[in-house]
XYZ file of C-alpha atoms in Angstrom:
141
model
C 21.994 10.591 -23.016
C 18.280 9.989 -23.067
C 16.211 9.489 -20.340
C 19.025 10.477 -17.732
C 20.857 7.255 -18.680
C 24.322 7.087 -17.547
C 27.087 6.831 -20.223
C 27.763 3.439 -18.424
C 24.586 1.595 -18.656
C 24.442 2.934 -22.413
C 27.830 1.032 -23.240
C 26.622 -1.676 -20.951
C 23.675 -1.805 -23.453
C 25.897 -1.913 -26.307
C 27.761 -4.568 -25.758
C 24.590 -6.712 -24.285
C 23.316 -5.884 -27.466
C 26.470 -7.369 -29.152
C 26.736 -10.301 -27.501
C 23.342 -10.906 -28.205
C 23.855 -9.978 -32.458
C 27.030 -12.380 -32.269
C 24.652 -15.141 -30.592
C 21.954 -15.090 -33.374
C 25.085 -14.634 -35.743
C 26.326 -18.333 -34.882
C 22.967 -19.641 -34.435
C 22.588 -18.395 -38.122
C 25.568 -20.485 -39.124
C 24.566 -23.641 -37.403
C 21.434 -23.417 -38.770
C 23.256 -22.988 -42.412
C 25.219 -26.221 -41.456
C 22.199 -28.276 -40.642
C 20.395 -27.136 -43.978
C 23.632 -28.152 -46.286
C 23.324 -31.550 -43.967
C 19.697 -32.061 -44.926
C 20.138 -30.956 -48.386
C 23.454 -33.619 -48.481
C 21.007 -36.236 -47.033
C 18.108 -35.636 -49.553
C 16.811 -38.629 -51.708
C 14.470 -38.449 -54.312
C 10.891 -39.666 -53.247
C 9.472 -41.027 -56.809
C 7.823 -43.614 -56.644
C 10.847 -45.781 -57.689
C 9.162 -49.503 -57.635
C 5.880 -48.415 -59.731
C 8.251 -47.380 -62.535
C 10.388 -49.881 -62.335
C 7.532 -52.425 -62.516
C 5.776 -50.321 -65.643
C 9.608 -50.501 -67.217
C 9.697 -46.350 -67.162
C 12.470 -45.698 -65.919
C 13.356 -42.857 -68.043
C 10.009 -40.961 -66.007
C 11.527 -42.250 -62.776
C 14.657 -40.315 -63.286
C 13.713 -36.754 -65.023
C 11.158 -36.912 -62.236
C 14.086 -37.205 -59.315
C 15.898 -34.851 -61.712
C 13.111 -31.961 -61.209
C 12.903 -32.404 -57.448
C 16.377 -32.354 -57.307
C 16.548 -29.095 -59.373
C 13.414 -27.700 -56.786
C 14.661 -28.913 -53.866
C 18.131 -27.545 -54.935
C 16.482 -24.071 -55.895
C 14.508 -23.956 -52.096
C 17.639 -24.475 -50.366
C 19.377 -21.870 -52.379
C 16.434 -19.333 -51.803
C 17.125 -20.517 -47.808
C 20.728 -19.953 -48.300
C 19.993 -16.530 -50.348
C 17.414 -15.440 -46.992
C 20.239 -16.722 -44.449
C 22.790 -14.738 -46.054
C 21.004 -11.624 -45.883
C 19.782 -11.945 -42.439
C 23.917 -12.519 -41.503
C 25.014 -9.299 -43.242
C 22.057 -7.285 -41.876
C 23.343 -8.922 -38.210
C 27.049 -8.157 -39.168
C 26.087 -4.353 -39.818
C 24.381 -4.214 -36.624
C 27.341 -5.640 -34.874
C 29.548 -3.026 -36.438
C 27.042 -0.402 -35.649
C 26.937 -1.552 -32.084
C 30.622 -1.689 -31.676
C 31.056 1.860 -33.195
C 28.628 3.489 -31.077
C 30.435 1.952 -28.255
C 33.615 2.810 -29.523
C 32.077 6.569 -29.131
C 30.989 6.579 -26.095
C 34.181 5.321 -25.109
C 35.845 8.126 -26.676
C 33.001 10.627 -25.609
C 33.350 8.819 -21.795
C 37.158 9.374 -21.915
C 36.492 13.303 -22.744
C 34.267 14.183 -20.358
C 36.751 12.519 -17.731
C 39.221 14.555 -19.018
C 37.202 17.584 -19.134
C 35.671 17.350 -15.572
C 39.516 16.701 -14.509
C 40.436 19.811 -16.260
C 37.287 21.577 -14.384
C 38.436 20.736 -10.817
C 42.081 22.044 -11.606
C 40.466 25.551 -12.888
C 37.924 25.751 -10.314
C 40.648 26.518 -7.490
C 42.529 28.380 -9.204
C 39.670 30.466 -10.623
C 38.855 30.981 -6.629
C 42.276 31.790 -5.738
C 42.833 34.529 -8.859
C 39.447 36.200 -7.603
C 40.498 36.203 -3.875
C 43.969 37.557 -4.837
C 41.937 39.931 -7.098
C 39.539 41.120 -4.242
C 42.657 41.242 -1.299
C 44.657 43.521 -3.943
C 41.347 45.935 -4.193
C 41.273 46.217 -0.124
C 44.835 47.049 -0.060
C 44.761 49.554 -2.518
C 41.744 50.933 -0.829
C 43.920 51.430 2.411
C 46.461 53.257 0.771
């Protein structure tokens, strides 16, 4: 662990920083829900009475046409820049939840590992003593 963090406040991290990914991830999708709203909503702003008055009302139309194709092409392009922004916050959900899932795994390990230590640490003790207590006796015979 870097800078004497504990394998604790690294997961802790982790999942902070998930939480926080998922929380921009729905915010994302509102957001995506409020743009197909707007784009639902959206009326053509020719100007509707001059060209009825002039009688061209063919102008009127290919002119809503054409903002409609823009406005359509913007809100595709917004779709297009919220869509990547989603999958770049999925991966870094996924990386966040794997790195936690190894430090889990490393956490678990090390548990096991200092468990195994404190059962070998007596014994070690007691083979040396039994080891040093056979030496004196032989000694004395």
């Amino acid at each position: 662990m870097s800078g004497g963090e504990t394998s604790w406040e690294v997961l802790t991290k982790v999942e902070l920083d998930s939480a926080y990914i998922s929380e921009k991830l729905l915010n994302l999708e509102i957001l995506l829900m409020q743009v197909e709203t707007r784009a639902s909503d959206y009326v053509g702003t020719g100007t509707d009475a001059e060209d009825a008055e002039n009688g061209d009302n063919t102008s009127t139309c290919d002119r809503w046409k054409l903002q409609n194709v823009e406005h359509q092409r913007h809100i595709l392009q917004l779709y297009e820049k919220s869509l990547a922004k989603e999958l770049d916050l999925e991966k870094k959900l996924t990386d966040s939840r794997n790195s936690a899932d190894d430090l889990k795994l490393k956490l678990r390990w090390m548990n096991q590992l200092q468990k195994c230590l404190l059962v070998i640490k007596p014994c070690k003790r007691l083979s040396l003593q039994t080891i040093s207590q056979l030496k004196h006796r032989n000694m004395r015979l």
